[in-house]
Short mmCIF file of C-alpha atoms and ligand atoms in Angstrom, two decimals:
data_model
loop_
_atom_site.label_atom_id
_atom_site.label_comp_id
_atom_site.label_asym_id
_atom_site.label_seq_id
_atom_site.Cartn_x
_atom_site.Cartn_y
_atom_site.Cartn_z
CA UNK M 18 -91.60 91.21 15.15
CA UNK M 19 -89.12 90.84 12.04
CA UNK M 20 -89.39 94.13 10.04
CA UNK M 21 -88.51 93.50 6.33
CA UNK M 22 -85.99 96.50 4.84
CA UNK M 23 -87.42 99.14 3.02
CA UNK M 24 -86.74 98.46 -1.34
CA UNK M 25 -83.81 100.73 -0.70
CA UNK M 26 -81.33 98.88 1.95
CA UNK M 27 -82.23 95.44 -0.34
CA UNK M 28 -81.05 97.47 -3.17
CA UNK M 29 -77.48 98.49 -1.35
CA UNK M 30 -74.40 96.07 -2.00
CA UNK M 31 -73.11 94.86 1.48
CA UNK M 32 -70.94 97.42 3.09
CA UNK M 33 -67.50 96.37 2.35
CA UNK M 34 -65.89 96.98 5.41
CA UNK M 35 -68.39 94.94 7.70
CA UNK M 36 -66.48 91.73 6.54
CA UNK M 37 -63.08 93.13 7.13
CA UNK M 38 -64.03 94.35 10.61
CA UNK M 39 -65.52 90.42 11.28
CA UNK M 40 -62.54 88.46 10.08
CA UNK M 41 -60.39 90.97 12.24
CA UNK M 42 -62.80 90.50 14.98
CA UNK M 43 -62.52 86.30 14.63
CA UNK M 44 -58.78 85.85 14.33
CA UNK M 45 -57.97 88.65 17.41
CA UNK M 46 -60.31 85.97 19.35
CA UNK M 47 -58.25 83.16 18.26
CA UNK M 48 -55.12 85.13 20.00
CA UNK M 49 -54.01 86.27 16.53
CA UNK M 50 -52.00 89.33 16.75
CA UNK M 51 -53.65 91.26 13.80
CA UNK M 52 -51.83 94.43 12.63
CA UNK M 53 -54.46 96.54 10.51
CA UNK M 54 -53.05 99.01 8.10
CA UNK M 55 -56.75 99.29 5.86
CA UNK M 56 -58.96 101.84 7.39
CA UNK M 57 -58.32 105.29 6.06
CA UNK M 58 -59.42 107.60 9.18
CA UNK M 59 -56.65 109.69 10.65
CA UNK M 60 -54.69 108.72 14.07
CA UNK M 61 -52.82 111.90 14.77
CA UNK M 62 -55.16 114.20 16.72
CA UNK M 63 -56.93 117.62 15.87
CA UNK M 64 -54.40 120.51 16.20
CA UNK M 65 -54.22 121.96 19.53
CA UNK M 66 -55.30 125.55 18.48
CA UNK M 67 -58.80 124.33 16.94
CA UNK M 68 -59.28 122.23 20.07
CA UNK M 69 -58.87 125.31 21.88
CA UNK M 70 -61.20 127.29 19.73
CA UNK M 71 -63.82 124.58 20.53
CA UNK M 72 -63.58 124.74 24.38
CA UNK M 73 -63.45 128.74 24.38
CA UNK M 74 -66.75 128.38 21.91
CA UNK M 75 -68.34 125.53 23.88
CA UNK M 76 -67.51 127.94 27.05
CA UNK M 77 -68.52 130.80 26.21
CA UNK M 78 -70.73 131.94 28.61
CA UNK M 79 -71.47 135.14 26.01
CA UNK M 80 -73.31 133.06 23.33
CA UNK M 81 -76.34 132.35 24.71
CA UNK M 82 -76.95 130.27 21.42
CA UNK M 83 -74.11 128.12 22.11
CA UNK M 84 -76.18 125.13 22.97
CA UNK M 85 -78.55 125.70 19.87
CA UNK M 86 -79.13 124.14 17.04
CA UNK M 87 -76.24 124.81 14.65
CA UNK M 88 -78.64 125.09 11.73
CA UNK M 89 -81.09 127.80 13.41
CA UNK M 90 -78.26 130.09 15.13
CA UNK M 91 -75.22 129.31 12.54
CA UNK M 92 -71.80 130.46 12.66
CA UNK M 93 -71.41 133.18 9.70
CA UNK M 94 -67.64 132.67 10.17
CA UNK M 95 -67.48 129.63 9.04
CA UNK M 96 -68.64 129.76 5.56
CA UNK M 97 -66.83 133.56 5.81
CA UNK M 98 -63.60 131.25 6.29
CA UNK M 99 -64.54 128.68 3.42
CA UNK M 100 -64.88 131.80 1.26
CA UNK M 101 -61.38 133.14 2.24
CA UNK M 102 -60.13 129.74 2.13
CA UNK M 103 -60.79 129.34 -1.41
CA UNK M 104 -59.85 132.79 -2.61
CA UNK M 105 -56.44 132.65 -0.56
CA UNK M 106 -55.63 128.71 -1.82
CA UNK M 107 -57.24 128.61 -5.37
CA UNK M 108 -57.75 132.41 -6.63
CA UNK M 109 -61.55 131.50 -6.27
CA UNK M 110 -64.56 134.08 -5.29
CA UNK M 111 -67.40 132.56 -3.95
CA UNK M 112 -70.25 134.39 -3.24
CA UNK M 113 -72.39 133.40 -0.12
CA UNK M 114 -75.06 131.90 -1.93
CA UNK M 115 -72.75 129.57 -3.18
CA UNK M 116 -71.64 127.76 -0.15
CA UNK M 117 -73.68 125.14 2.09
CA UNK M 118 -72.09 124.25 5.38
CA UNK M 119 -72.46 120.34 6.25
CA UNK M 120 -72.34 118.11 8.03
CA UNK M 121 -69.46 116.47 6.57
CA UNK M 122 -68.98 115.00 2.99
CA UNK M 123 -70.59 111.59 3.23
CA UNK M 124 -73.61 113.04 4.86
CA UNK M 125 -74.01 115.65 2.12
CA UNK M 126 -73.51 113.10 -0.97
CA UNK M 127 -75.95 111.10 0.35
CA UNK M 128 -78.49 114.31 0.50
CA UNK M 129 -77.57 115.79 -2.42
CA UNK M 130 -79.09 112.48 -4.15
CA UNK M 131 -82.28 113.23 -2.66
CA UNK M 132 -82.14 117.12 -3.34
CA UNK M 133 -81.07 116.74 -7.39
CA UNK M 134 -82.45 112.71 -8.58
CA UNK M 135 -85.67 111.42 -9.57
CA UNK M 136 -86.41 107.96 -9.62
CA UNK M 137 -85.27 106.10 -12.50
CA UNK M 138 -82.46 109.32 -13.35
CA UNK M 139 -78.98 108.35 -13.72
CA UNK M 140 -75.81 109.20 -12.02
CA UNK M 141 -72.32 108.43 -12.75
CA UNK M 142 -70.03 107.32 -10.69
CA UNK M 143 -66.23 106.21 -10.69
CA UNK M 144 -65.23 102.89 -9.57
CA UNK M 145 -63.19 101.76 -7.65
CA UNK M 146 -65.06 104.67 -6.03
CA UNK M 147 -66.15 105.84 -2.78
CA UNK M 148 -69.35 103.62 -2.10
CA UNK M 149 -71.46 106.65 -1.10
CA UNK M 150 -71.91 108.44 -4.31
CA UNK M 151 -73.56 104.87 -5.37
CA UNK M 152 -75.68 105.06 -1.97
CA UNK M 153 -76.79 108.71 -3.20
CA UNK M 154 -78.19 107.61 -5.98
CA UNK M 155 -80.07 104.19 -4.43
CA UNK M 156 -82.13 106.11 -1.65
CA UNK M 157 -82.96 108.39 -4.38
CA UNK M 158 -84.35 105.53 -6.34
CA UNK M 159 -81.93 106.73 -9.07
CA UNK M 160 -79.65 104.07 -11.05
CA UNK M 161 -76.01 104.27 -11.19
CA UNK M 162 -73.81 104.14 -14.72
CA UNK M 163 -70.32 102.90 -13.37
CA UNK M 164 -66.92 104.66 -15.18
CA UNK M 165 -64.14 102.86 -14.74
CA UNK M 166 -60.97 104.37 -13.92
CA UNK M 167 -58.19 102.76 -15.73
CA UNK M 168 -54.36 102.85 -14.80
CA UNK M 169 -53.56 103.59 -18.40
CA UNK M 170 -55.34 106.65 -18.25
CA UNK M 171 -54.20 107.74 -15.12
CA UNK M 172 -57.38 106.69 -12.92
CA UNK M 173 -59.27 109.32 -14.92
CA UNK M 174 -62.77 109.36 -15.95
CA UNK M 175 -62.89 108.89 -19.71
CA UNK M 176 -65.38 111.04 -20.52
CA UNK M 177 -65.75 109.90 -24.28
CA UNK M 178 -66.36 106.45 -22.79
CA UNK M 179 -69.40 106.82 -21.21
CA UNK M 180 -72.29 106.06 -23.84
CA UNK M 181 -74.55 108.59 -24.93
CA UNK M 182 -77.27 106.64 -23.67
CA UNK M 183 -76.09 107.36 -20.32
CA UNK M 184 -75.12 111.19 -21.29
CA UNK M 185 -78.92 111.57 -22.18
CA UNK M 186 -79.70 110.53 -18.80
CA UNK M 187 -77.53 111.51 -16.20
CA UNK M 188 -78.43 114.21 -13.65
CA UNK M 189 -75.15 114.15 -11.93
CA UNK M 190 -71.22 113.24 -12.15
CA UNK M 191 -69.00 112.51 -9.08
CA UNK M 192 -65.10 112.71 -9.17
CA UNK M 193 -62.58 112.55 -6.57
CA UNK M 194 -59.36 114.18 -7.02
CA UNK M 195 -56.74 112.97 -5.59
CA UNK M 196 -58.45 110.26 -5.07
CA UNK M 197 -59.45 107.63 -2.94
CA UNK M 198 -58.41 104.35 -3.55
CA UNK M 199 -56.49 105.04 -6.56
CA UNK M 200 -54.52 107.88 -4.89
CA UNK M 201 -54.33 109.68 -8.80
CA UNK M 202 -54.58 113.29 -8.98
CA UNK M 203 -56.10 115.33 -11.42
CA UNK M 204 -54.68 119.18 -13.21
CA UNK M 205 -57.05 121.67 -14.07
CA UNK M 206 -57.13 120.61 -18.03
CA UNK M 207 -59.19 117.94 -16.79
CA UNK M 208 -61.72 119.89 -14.32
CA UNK M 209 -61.91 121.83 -17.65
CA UNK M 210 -62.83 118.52 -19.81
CA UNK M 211 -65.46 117.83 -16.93
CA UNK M 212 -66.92 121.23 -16.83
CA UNK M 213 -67.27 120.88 -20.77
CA UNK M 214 -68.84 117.49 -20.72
CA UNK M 215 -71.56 118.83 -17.67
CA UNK M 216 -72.43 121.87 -19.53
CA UNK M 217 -72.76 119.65 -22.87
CA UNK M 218 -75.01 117.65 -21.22
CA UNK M 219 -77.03 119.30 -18.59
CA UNK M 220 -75.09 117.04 -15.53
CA UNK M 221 -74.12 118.43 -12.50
CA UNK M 222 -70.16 117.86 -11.88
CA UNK M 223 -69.83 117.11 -8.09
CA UNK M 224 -66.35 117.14 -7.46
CA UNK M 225 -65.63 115.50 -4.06
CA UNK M 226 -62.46 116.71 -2.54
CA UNK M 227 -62.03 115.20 0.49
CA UNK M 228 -58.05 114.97 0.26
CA UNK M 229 -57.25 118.61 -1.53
CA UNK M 230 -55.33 119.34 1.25
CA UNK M 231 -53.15 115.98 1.87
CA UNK M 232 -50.48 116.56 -0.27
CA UNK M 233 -46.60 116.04 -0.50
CA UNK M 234 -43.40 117.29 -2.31
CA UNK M 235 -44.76 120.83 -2.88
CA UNK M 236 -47.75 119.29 -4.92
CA UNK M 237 -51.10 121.64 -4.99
CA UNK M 238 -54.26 120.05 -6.24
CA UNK M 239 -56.45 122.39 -7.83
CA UNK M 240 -60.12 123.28 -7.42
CA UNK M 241 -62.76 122.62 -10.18
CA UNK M 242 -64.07 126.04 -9.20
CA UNK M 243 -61.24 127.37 -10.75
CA UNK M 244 -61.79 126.33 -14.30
CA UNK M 245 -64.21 129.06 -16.10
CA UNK M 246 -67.43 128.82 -16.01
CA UNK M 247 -67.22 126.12 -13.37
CA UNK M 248 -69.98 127.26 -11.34
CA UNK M 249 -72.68 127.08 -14.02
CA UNK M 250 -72.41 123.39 -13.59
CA UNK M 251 -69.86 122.09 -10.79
CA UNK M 252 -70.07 121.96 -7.24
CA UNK M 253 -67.09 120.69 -5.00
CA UNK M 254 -67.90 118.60 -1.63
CA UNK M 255 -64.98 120.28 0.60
CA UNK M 256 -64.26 118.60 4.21
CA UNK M 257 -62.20 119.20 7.66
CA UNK M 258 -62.07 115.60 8.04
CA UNK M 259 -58.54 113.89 6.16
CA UNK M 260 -56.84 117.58 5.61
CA UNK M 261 -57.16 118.90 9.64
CA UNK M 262 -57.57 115.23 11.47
CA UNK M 263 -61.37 115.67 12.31
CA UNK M 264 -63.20 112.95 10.75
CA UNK M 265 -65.76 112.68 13.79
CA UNK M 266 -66.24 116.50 14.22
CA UNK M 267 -68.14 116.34 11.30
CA UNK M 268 -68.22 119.68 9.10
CA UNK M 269 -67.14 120.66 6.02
CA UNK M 270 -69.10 122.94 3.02
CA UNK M 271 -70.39 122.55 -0.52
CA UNK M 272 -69.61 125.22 -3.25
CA UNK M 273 -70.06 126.10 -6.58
CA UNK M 274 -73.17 126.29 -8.57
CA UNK M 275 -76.06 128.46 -6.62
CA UNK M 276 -79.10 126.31 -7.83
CA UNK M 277 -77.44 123.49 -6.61
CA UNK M 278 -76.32 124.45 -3.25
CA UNK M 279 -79.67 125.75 -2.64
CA UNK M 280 -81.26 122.64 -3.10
CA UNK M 281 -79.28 120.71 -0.61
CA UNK M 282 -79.29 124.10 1.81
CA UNK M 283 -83.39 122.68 1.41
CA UNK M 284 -82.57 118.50 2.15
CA UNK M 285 -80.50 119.61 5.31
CA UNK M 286 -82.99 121.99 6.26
CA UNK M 287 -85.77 118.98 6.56
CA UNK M 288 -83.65 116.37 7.95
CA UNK M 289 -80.61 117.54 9.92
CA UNK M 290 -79.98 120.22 12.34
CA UNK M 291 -76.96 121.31 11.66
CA UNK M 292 -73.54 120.97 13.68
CA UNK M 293 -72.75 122.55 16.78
CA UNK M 294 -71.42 126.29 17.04
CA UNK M 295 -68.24 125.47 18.90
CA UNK M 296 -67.45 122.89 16.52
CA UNK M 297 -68.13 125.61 13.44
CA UNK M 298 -66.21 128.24 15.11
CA UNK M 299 -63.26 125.93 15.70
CA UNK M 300 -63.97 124.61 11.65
CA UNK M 301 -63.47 128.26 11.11
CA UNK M 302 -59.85 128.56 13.05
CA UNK M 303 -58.57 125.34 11.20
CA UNK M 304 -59.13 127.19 7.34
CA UNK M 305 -58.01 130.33 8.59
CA UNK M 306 -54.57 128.30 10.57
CA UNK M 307 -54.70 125.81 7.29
CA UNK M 308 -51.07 127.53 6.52
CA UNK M 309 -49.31 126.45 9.17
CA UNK M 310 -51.66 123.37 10.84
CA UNK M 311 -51.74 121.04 7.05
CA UNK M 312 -47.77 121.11 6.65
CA UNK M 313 -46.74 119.89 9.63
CA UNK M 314 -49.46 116.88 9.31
CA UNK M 315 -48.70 116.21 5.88
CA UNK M 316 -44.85 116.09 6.68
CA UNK M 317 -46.02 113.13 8.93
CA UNK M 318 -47.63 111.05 6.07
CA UNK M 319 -45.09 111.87 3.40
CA UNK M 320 -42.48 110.07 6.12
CA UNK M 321 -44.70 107.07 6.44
CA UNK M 322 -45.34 107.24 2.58
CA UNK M 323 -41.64 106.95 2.15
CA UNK M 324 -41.19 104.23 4.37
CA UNK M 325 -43.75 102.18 2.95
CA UNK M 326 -43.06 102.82 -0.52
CA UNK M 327 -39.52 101.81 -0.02
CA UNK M 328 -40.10 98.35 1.91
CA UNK M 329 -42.44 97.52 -0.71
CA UNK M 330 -40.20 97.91 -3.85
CA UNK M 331 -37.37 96.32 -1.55
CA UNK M 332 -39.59 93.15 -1.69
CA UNK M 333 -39.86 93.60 -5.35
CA UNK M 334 -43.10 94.63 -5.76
CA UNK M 335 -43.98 97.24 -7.72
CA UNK M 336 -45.91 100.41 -5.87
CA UNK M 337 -45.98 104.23 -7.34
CA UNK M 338 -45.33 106.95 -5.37
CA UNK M 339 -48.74 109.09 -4.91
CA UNK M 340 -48.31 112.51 -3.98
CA UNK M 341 -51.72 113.12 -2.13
CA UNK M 342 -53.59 111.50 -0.52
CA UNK M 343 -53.05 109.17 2.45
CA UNK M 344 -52.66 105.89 0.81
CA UNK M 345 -50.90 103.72 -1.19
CA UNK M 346 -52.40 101.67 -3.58
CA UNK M 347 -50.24 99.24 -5.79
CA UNK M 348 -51.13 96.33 -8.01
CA UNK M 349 -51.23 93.17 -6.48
CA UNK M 350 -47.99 90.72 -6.73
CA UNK M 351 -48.02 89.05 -9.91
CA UNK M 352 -48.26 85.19 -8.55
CA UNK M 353 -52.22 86.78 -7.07
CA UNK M 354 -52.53 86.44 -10.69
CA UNK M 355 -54.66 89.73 -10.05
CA UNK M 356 -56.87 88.38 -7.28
CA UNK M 357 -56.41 91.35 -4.35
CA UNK M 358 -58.98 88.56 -2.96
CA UNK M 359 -56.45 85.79 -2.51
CA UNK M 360 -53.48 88.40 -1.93
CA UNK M 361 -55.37 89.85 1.14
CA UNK M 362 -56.71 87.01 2.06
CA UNK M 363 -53.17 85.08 2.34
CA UNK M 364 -51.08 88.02 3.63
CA UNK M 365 -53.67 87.78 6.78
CA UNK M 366 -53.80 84.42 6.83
CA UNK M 367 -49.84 83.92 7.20
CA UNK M 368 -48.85 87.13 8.87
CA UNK M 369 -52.06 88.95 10.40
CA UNK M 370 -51.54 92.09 8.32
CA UNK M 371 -54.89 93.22 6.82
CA UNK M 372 -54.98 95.27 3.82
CA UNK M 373 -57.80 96.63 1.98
CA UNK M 374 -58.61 94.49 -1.48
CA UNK M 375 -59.52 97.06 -4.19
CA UNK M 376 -62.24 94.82 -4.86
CA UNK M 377 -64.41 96.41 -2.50
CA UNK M 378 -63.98 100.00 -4.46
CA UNK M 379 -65.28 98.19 -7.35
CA UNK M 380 -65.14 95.65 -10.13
CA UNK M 381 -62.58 98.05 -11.47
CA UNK M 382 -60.51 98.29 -8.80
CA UNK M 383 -59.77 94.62 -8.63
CA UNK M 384 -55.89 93.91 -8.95
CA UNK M 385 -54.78 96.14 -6.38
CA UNK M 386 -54.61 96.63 -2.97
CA UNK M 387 -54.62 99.63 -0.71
CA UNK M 388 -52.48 100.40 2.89
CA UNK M 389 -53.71 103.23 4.90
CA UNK M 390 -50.95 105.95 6.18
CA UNK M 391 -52.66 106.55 9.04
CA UNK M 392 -51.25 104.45 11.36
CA UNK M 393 -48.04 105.05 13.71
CA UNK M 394 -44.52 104.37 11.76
CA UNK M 395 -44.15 101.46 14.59
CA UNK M 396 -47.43 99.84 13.59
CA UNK M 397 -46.35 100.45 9.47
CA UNK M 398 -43.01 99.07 10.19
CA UNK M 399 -43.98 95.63 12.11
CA UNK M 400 -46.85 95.70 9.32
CA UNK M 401 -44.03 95.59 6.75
CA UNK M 402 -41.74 93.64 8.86
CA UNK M 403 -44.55 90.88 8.29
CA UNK M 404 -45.05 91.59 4.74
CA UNK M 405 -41.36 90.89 3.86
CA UNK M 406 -41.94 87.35 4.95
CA UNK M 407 -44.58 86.58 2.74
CA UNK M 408 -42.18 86.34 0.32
CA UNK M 409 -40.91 83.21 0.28
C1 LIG Z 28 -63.27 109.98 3.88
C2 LIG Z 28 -63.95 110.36 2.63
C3 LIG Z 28 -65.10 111.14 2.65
C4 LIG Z 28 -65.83 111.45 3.94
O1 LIG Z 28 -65.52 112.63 4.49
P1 LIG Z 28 -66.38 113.21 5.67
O2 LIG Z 28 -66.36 114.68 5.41
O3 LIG Z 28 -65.72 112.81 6.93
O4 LIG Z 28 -67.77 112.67 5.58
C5 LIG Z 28 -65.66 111.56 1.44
N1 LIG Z 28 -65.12 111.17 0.28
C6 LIG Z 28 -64.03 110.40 0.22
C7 LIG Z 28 -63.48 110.01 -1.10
C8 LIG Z 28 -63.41 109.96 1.39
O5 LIG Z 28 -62.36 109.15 1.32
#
């Protein structure tokens, strides 16, 4: 039998790193020695003292729930310690109807299209973007209204841009700050542009701030909670995964506006089950270690950051210095003629490095590439090594 795809998957555009993974997959088969530097998922490993919160959790001969669902016997500590965690790092109060735990950010975006969107609504969503806001709003039946981030306005959304058309239709509004590919950051004058513009026009303002806490040379990236009023209309997608080194442990929390949070509290309720105590009590240890676990990582990516930028304007191409995040994303060298297509493709080709094209973030994010810092300063270093002759 030969199922046909729901509408839905036929709808999706083909998942961009599928074709990366294939011509890495081909050419380490032809005895190629590929050096990747594309994939943005943390090497270093989960600090020791939340590893050791798991095992005493997962141990803990005590909790007779410790096997349970995490959804049906949760861990009140952990959204205690998001609570904390914002009112210690941002000055924000959040009251406990206001936080969701998840299971991790992409999960949530994804259900937060089916808790807010009707079919035929609109959301908006950045590009070059993280795909998953788009995928949101697809298995939703919901339509997505592209804003493009441009360099000359910092990789901001331009919110006087987007047609009233759109405005008239839009349920909800995803940012990303810092963000991923573009590595820009955002201040709080423009959480309080967004908050303006959502309460203007009835759209929820789900910030997604998967890299708030991978930042560099004393830089602090704000909250959008902490703009007034914020949580009439905002909600912020908050994860362990790039900050603590724990992309598969899979937690994090939503908070902000009540309604909101409420109605994806209601998706997870009917289609997940929550994750597992240990791993919520250990969540719980990273926020309320965040002080002294986050430095030490991000000391190790600012190094690498360094290193790259420098080899990379050594060569004479031109690369800005991002202070979160944990990439590097710099316009494509000029005789690409703005094709991160043909530049990816050839710097492969001759030397087996793979980068990411920003192509596959989005028409807009064509004309730059993007490396990943999170791979070992040996692996970076070869990597560059190799770049350098691509010179000539
Ligand atoms: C990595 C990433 C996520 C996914 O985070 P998880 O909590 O691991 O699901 C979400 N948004 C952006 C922009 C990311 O880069």
């Amino acid at each position: 039998m030969d199922f046909q795809p729901a509408e839905r998957l036929r709808k999706l555009p083909p998942y961009p790193f599928a074709d990366l993974r294939r011509k890495k997959a081909e050419a380490r088969k032809k005895g190629v020695k590929v050096i990747a530097i594309d994939i943005g998922d943390p090497d270093m490993p989960t600090p020791d003292p939340v590893i050791d919160e798991l095992c005493r959790a997962v141990r803990d001969e005590g909790d007779p729930n410790r096997h349970r669902y995490g959804c049906d016997v949760p861990v009140a500590d952990f959204p205690q310690a998001v609570r904390d965690f914002y009112q210690r790092r941002w000055g924000v109060a959040l009251r406990e109807d206001q936080v969701v735990t998840t299971s991790g950010s992409k999960d949530a975006i994804a259900q937060m299209g089916m808790a807010l969107l009707n079919p035929g609504d609109v959301g908006i969503a950045p590009t070059p973007g993280y795909p998953t806001y788009n995928i949101a709003h697809v298995f939703a039946s919901a339509v997505t209204y592209y804003a493009p981030l441009l360099r000359q306005n910092g990789f901001l959304v331009d919110f006087d841009a987007i047609p009233l058309e759109v405005r008239r239709q839009a349920k909800i509004l995803w940012l990303n700050y810092p963000n991923n590919p573009t590595t820009a950051t955002a201040d709080l004058e423009f959480f309080k542009r967004a908050v303006e513009f959502g309460r203007k026009h009835d759209i929820l303002i789900a910030h997604d701030s998967a890299y708030s806490e991978n930042v560099y040379d004393g830089y602090r990236s704000p909250s959008i909670l902490q703009v007034d009023g914020a949580e009439d209309v905002a909600v912020e997608f908050f994860s362990l995964s790039k900050g603590f080194n724990m992309t598969g442990w899979r937690v994090g929390a939503v908070a902000g506006n009540a309604s909101a949070v409420k109605a994806l509290a209601s998706v997870k309720d009917n289609v997940d089950n929550g994750t597992l105590r240990a791993v919520q009590f250990a969540a719980a240890k990273a926020l309320n270690a965040a002080d002294e676990l986050t430095p030490k990582i991000n000391a190790v990516y600012q190094k690498r950051r360094d290193m790259v930028v420098e080899a990379l304007r050594k060569n004479g191409w031109s690369v800005d210095k991002p202070k979160a995040t944990i990439y590097i994303w710099a316009p494509v060298p000029e005789r690409y003629k703005g094709s991160s297509g043909a530049f990816a493709a050839e710097l492969f080709e001759k030397t087996g490095v793979s980068v990411t094209p920003g192509l596959v973030y989005g028409q807009w994010g064509e004309g730059f590439y993007r490396i990943s810092l999170t791979y070992s300063e040996e692996t970076l270093r070869e990597a560059l090594d190799r770049i350098m002759e691509l010179r000539a």
